[in-house]
Short mmCIF file of C-alpha atoms in Angstrom, two decimals:
data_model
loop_
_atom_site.label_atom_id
_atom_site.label_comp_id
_atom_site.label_asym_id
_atom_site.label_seq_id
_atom_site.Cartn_x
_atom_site.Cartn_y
_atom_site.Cartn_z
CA UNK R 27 94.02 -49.98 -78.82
CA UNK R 28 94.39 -48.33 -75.29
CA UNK R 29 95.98 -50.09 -72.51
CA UNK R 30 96.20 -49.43 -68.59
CA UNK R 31 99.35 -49.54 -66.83
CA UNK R 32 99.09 -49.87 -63.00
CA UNK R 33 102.07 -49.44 -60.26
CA UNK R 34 100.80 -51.70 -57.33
CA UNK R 35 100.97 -51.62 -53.45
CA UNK R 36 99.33 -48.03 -53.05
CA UNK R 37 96.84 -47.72 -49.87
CA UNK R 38 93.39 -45.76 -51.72
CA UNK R 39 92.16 -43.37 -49.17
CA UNK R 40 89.84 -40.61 -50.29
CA UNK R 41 86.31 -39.94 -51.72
CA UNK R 42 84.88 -41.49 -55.07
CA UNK R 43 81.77 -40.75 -56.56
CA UNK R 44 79.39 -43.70 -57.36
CA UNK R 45 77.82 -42.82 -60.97
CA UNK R 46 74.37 -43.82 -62.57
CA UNK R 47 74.05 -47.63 -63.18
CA UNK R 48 74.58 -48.80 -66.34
CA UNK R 49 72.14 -52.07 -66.07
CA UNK R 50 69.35 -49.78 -65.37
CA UNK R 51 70.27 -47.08 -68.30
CA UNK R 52 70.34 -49.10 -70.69
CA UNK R 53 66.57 -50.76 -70.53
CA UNK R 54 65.11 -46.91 -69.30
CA UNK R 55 66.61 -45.49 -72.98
CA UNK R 56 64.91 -47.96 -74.81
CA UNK R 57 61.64 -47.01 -72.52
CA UNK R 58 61.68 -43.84 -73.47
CA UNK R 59 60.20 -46.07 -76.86
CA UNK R 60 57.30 -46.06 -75.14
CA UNK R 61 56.64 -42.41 -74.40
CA UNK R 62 54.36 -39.61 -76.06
CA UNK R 63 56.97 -36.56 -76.11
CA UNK R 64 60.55 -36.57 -74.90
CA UNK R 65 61.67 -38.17 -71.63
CA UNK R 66 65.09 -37.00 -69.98
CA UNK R 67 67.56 -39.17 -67.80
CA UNK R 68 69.96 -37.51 -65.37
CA UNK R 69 73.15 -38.84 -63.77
CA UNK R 70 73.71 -41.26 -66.64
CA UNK R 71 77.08 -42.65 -66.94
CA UNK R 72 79.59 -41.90 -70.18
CA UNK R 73 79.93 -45.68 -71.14
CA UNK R 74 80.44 -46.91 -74.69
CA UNK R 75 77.40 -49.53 -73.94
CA UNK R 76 75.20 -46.29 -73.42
CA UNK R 77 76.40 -44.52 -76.79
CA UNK R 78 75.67 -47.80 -78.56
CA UNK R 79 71.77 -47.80 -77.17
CA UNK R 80 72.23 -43.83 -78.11
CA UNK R 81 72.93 -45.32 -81.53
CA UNK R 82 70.16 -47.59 -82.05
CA UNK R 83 67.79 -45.21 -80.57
CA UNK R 84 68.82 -42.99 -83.57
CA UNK R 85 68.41 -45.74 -85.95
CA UNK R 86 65.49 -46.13 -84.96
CA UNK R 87 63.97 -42.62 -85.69
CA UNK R 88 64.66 -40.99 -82.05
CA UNK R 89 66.06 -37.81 -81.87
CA UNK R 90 69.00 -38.22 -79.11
CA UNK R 91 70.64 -34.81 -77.05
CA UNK R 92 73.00 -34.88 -74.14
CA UNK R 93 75.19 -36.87 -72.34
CA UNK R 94 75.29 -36.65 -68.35
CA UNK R 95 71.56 -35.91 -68.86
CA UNK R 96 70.36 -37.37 -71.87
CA UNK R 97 67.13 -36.36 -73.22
CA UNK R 98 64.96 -39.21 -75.64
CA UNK R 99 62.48 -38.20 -78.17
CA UNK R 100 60.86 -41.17 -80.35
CA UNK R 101 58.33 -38.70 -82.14
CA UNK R 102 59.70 -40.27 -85.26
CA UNK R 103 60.06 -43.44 -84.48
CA UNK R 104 56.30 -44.01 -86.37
CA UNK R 105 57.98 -43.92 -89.95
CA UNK R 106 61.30 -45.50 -88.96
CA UNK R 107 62.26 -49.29 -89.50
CA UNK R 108 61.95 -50.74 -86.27
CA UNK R 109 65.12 -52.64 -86.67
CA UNK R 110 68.11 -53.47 -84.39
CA UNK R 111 70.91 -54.32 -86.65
CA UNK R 112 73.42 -57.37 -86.27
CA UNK R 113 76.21 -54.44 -85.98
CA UNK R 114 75.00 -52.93 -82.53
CA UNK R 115 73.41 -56.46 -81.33
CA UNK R 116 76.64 -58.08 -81.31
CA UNK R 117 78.66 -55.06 -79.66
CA UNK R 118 76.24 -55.14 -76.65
CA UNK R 119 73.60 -57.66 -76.25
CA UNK R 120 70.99 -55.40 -74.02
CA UNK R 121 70.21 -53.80 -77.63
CA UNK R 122 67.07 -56.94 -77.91
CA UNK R 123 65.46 -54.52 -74.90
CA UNK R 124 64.07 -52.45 -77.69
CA UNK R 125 61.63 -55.05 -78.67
CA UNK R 126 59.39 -55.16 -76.08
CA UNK R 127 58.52 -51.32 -76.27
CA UNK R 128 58.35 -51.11 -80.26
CA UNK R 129 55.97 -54.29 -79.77
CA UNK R 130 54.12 -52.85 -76.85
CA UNK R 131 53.69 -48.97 -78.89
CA UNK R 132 54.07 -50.19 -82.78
CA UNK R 133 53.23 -53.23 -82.68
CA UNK R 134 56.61 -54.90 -85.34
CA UNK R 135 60.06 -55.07 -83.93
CA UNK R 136 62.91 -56.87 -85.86
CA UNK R 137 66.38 -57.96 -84.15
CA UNK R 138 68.92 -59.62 -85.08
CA UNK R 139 69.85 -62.70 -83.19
CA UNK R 140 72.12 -61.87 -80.53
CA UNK R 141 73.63 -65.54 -80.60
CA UNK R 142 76.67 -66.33 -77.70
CA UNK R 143 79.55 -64.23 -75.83
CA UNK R 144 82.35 -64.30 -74.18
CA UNK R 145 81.02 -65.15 -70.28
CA UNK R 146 78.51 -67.73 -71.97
CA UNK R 147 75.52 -68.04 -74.21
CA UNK R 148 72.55 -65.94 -72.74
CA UNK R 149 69.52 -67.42 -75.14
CA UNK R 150 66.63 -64.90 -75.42
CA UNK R 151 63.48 -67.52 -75.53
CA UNK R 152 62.15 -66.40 -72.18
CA UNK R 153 61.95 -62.85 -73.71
CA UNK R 154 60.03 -64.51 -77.14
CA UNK R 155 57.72 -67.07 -74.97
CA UNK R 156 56.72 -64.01 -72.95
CA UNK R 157 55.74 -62.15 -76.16
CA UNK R 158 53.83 -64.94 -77.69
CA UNK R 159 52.04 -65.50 -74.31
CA UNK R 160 51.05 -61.77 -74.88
CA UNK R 161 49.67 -62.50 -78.13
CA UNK R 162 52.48 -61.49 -80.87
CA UNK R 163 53.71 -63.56 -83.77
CA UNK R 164 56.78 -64.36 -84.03
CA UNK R 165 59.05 -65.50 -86.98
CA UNK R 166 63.33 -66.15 -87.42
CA UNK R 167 64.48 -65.94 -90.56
CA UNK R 168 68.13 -65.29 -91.89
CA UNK R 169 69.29 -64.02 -88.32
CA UNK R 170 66.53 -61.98 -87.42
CA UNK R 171 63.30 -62.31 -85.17
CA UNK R 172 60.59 -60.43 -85.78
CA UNK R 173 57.74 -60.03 -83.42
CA UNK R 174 54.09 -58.68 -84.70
CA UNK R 175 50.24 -58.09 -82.59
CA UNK R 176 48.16 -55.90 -83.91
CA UNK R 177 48.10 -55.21 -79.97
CA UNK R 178 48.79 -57.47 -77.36
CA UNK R 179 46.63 -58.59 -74.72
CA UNK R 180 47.31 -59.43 -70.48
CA UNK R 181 48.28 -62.96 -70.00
CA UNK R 182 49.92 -64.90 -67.02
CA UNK R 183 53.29 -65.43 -68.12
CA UNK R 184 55.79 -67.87 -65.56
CA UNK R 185 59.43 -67.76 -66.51
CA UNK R 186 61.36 -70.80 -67.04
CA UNK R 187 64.44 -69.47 -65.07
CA UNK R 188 64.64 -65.90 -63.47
CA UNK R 189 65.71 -63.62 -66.02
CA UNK R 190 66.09 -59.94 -65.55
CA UNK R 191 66.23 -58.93 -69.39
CA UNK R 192 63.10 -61.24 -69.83
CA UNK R 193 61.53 -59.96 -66.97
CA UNK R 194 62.79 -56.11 -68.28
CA UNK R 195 61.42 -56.50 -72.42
CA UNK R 196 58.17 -58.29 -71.69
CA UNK R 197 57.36 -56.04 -68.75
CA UNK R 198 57.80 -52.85 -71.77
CA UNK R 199 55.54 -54.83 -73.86
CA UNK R 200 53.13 -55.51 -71.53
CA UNK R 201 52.40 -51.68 -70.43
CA UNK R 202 50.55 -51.14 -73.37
CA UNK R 203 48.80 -54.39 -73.46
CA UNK R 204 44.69 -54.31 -73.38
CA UNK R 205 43.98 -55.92 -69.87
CA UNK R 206 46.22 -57.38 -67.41
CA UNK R 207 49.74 -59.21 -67.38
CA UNK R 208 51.03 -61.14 -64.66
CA UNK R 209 54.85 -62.41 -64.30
CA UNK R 210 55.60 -65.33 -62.17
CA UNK R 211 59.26 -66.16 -61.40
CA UNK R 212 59.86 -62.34 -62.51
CA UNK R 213 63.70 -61.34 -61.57
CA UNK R 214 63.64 -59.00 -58.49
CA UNK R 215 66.90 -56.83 -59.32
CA UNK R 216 67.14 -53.08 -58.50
CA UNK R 217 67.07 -52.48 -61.99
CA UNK R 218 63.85 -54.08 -62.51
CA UNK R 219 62.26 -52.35 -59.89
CA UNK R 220 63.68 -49.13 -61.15
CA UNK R 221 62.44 -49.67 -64.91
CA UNK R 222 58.77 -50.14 -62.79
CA UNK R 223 59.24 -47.25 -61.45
CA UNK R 224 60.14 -45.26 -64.42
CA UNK R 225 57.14 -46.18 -66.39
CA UNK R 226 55.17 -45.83 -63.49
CA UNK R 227 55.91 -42.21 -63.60
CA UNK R 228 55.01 -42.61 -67.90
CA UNK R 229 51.82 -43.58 -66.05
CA UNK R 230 51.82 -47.68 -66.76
CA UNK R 231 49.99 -49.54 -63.64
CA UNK R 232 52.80 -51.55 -62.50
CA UNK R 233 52.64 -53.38 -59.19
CA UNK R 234 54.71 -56.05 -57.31
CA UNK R 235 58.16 -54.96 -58.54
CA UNK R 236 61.10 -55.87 -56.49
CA UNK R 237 59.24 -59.49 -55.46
CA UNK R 238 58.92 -62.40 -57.95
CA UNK R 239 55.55 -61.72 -59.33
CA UNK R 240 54.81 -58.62 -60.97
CA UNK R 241 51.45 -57.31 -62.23
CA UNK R 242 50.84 -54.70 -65.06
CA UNK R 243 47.71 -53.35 -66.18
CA UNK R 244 48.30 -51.82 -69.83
CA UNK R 245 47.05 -48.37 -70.75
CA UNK R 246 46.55 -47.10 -74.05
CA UNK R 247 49.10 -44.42 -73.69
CA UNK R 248 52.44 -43.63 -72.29
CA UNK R 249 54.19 -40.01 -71.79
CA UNK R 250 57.70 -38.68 -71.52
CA UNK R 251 59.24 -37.65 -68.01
CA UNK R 252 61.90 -36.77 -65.85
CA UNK R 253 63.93 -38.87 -64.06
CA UNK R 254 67.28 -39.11 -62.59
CA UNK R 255 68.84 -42.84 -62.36
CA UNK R 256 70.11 -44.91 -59.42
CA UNK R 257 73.56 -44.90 -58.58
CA UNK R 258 75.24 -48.42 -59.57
CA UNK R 259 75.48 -50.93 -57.28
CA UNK R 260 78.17 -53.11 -58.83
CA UNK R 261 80.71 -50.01 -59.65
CA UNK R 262 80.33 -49.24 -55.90
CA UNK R 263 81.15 -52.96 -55.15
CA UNK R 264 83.98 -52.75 -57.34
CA UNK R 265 86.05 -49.69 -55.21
CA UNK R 266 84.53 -51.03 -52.25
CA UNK R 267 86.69 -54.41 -52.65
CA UNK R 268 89.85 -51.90 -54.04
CA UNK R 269 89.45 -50.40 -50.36
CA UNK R 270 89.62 -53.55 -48.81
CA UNK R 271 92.32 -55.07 -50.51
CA UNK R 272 94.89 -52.18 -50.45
CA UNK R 273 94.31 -51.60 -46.88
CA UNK R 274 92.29 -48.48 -47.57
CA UNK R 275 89.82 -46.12 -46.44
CA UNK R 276 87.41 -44.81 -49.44
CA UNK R 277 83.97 -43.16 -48.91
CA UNK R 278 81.90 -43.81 -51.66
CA UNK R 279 79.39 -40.73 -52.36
CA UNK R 280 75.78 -42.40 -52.87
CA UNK R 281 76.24 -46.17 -53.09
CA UNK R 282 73.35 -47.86 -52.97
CA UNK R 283 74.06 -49.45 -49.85
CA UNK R 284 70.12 -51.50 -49.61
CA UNK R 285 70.58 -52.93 -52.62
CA UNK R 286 74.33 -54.22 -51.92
CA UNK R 287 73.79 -56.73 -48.50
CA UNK R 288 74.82 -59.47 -50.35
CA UNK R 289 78.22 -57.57 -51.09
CA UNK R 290 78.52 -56.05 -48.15
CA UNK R 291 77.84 -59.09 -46.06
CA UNK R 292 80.73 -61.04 -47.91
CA UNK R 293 83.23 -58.11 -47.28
CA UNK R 294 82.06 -57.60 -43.76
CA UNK R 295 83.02 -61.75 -43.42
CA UNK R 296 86.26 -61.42 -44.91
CA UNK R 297 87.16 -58.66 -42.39
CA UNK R 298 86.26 -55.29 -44.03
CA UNK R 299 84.87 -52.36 -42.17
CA UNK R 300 81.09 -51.50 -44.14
CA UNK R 301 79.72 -48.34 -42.50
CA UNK R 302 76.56 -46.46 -44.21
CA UNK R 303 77.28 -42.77 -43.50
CA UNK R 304 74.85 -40.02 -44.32
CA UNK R 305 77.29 -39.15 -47.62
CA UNK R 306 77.51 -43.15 -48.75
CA UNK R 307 79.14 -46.02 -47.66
CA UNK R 308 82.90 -46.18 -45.79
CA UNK R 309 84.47 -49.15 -46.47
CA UNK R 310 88.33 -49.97 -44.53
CA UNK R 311 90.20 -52.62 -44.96
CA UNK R 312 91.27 -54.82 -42.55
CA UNK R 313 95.12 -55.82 -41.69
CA UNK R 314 94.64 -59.03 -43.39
CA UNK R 315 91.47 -60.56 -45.25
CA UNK R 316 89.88 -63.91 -44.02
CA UNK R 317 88.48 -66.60 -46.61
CA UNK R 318 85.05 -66.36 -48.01
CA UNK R 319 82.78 -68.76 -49.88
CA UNK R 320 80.12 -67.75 -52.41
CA UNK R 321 77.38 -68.85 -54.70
CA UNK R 322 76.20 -66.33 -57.51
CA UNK R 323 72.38 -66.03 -56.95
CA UNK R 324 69.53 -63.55 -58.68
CA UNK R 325 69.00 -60.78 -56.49
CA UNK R 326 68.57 -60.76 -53.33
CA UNK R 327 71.63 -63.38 -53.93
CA UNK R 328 75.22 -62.73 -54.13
CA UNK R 329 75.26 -60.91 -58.25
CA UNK R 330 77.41 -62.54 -60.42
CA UNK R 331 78.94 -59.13 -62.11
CA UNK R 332 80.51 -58.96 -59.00
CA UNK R 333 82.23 -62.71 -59.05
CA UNK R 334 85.37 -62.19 -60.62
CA UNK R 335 86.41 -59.08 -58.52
CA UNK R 336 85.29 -61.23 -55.25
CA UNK R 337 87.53 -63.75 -56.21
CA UNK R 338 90.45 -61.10 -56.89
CA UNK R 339 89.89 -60.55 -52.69
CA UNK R 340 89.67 -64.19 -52.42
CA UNK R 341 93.08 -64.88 -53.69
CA UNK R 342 94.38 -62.41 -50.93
CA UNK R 343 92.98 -63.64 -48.19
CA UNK R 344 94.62 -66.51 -45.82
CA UNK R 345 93.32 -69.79 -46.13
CA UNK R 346 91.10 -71.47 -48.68
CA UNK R 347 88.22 -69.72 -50.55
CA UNK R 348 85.42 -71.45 -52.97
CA UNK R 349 83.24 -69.76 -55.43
CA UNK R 350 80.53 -71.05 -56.96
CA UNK R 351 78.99 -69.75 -60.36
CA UNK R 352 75.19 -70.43 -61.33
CA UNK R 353 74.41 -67.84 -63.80
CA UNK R 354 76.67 -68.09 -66.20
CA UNK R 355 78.66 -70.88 -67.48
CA UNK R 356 81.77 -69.40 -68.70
CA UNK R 357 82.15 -66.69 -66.22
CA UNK R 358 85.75 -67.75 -65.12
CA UNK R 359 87.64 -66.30 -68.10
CA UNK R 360 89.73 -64.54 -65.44
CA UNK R 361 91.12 -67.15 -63.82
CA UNK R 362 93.93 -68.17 -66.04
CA UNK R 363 95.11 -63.88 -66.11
CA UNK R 364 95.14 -63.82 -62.08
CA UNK R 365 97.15 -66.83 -62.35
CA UNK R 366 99.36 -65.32 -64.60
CA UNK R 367 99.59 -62.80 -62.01
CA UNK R 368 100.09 -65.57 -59.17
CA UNK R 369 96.94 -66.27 -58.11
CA UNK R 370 96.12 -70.10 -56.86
CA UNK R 371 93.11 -71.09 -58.41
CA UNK R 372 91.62 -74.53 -59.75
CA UNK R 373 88.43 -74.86 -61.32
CA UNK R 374 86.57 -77.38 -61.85
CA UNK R 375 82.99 -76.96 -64.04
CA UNK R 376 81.31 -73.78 -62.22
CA UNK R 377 83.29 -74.13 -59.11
CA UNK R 378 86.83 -72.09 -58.36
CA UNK R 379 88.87 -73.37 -55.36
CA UNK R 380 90.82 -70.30 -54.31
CA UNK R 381 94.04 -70.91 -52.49
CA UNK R 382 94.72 -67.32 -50.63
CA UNK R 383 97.81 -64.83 -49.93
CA UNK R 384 98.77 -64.70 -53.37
CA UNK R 385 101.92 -62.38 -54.16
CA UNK R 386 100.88 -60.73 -57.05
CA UNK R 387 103.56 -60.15 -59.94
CA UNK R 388 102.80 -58.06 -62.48
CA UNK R 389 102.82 -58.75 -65.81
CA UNK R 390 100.96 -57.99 -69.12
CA UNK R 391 97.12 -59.37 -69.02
CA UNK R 392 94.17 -59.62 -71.64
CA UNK R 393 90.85 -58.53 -70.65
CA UNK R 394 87.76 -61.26 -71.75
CA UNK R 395 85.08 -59.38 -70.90
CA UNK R 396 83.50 -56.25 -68.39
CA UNK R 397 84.07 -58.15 -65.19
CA UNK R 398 86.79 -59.63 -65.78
CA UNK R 399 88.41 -56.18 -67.00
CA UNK R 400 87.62 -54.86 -63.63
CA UNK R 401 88.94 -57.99 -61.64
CA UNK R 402 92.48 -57.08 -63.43
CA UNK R 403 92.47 -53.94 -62.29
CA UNK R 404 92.11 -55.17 -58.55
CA UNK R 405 94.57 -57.32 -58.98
CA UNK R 406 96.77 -54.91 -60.41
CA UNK R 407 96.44 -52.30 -57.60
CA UNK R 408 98.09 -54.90 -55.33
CA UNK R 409 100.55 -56.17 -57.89
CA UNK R 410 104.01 -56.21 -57.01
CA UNK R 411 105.71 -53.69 -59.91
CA UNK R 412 103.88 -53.17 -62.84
CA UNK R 413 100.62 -54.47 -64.53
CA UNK R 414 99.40 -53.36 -67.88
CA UNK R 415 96.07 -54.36 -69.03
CA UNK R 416 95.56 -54.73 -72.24
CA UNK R 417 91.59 -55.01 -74.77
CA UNK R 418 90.37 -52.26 -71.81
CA UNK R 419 87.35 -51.08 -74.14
CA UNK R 420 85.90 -54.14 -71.92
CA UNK R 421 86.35 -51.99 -68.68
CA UNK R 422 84.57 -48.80 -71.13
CA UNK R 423 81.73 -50.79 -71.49
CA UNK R 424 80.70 -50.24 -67.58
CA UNK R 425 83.07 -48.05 -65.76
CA UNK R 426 83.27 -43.84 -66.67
CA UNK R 427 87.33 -43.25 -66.95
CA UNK R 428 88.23 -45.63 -64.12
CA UNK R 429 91.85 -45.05 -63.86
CA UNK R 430 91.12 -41.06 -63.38
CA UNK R 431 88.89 -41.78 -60.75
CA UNK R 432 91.43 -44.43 -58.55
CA UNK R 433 94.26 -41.95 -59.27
CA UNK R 434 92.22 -39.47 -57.30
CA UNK R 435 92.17 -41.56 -54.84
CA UNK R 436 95.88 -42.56 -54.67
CA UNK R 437 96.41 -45.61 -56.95
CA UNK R 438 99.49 -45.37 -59.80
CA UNK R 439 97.25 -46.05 -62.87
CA UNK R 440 97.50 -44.51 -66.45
CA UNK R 441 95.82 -44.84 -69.53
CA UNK R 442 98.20 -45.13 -72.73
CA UNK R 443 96.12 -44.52 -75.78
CA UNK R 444 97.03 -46.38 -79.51
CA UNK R 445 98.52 -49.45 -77.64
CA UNK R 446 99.07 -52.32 -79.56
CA UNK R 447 96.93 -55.01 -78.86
#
């Protein structure tokens, strides 16, 4: 297995280029399901989570071309088996976003079970309860749920808990529903609001997207477009916080800036420069960083992908920092590698009391999962000596070669390939 080495204690100073966001690729491939002819995606981001969908897709019966811009044609997904396999579902667990659109179009989806992962179990009943409010039948059976309608009809449907894959699948399904479907306690994410504005373009009636109720009234038919997708807002958070802990000065080409306040107002607090710019955003960091607390919220809230490499600032900063984690029960996997490192931290359930100006030591570390992948690689870039990170097909799940990309920018990073693990 690869591994990533990283000399600390270099200032980054420079340009990077935000790319496409992987949370909103991954549900606009499967709606491409939904389409009469090909669609085609632009600025999409060379992840391994993408090639997975890319594989599914295939499995499915859609012909697949392209990378950077990737072009979707389902024209044969009519004859295919509808299926997404235990093999994909447990590599990445966004593949259950293909049900809603082969229930909304075909009418029969089966999927395996995507059961629990590393950052906590992340149940899919909100995604079922929204189908059978919409009039399918659903049955589990040796690992597998299947969901049948003949076609679905508009129904009210209030979420239990804000989910944004819930909110993502049934909103699919519900675009080719007969009448109208209305989600209450809908999750307001960018990436919602882009999917709505996606198959808007396919020509589904979608209103309300970006606010907790969304209403769609279903068509009869969908076609394939254009579209280029957002940059992502939780890469850009990523080298915004590598700026501000090494001291730096990085403009970041198209960040998303409106959909990162919550980010931005947490660096801003801990003493970080934030300045939109007509090219992106310029983010300095300060002489020394100044304690934060934080509570992981849906959007508008403070996102929990972007926890663990908050808490990497945290641990930097002088005096004491809490975090507070609501989304995801084990989302501190982290915690005991930046100690390892040097870090001060003591958890207790979801809450991490953060004891600042760590002096980083490197050391060898094991990535758990994305975030936490990326939170080693902060840490690492202020390391005193050397860090290597080891399990980084984590960080290839949702950043494009992220050690070419810092090097650019002045960091001492490598990737060694056929590392042992």
């Amino acid at each position: 297995m690869d591994k990533i080495v990283i000399h600390g204690g270099a200032r980054l100073k420079g340009e990077l280029q935000v790319l496409g966001a992987k949370n909103a690729a991954l549900p606009l491939q499967c709606a491409a399901l939904l389409g009469e002819g090909p669609t085609t995606f632009r600025h999409v981001p060379r992840l391994s989570d993408v090639q997975t969908m890319n594989q599914l897709l295939v499995g499915l019966g859609c012909t697949v071309e392209g990378d950077r811009t990737l072009t979707i044609d389902p024209s044969g997904v009519q004859d295919g088996p509808k299926e997404a396999p235990y093999e994909l579902v447990k590599t990445m667990r966004a593949s259950v976003t293909v049900m809603g659109p082969l229930l909304g179009r075909h009418g029969f989806a089966r999927v395996s079970l995507p059961g629990g992962c590393a950052i906590g179990a992340r149940p899919i009943d909100q995604h079922l309860r929204g189908f059978e409010a919409l009039g399918a039948k659903i049955r589990m059976s040796h690992g597998y749920v299947e969901v049948k309608a003949r076609r679905l009809k508009g129904a009210r449907i209030n979420f239990d808990l804000v989910t944004v894959g819930g909110t993502q699948n049934v909103m699919m399904a519900a675009a080719m529903a007969k009448g109208t479907t209305v989600l209450e306690n809908a999750a307001r994410e960018p990436e919602v609001q882009e999917l709505a504005i996606v198959l808007g373009k396919m020509g589904a009636k979608i209103t309300g997207a970006g606010s907790s109720t969304i209403e769609i009234e279903g068509v009869d038919n969908l076609h394939g477009i254009d579209h280029a997708i957002l940059p992502d807002r939780i890469e850009a958070g990523t080298f915004a916080i590598a700026a501000a802990i090494t001291g730096g000065d990085l403009l970041l080409l198209d960040a998303p800036s409106s959909h990162m306040h919550a980010v931005l107002a947490k660096l801003e607090e801990a003493g970080a420069e934030c300045r939109v710019e007509p090219e992106g955003l310029r983010v300095i960091g300060p002489d020394e960083l100044a304690p934060i607390d934080l509570v992981t919220r849906p959007h508008p809230g403070f996102p929990t992908d972007m926890q663990a490499q908050m808490m990497v600032l945290a641990t930097l900063a002088r005096g004491q920092s809490v975090i507070t984690e609501t989304i995801f029960e084990n989302r501190f996997m982290h915690v005991p590698e930046l100690c390892r490192l040097g870090a001060d931290i003591h958890v207790n359930g979801n809450v991490a009391v953060i004891r600042g100006k760590a002096r980083y030591s490197g050391s060898i570390v094991m990535a758990t999962d994305l975030r936490a992948s990326a939170c080693l690689v902060l840490a690492g870039l202020v390391a005193e000596g050397k860090t290597e990170i080891r399990r980084v097909y984590h960080l290839d799940r949702g950043y494009e070669t992220i050690e070419k990309r810092l090097r650019k920018v002045g960091a001492k990073i490598r990737r060694y390939h056929g590392a042992p693990s």
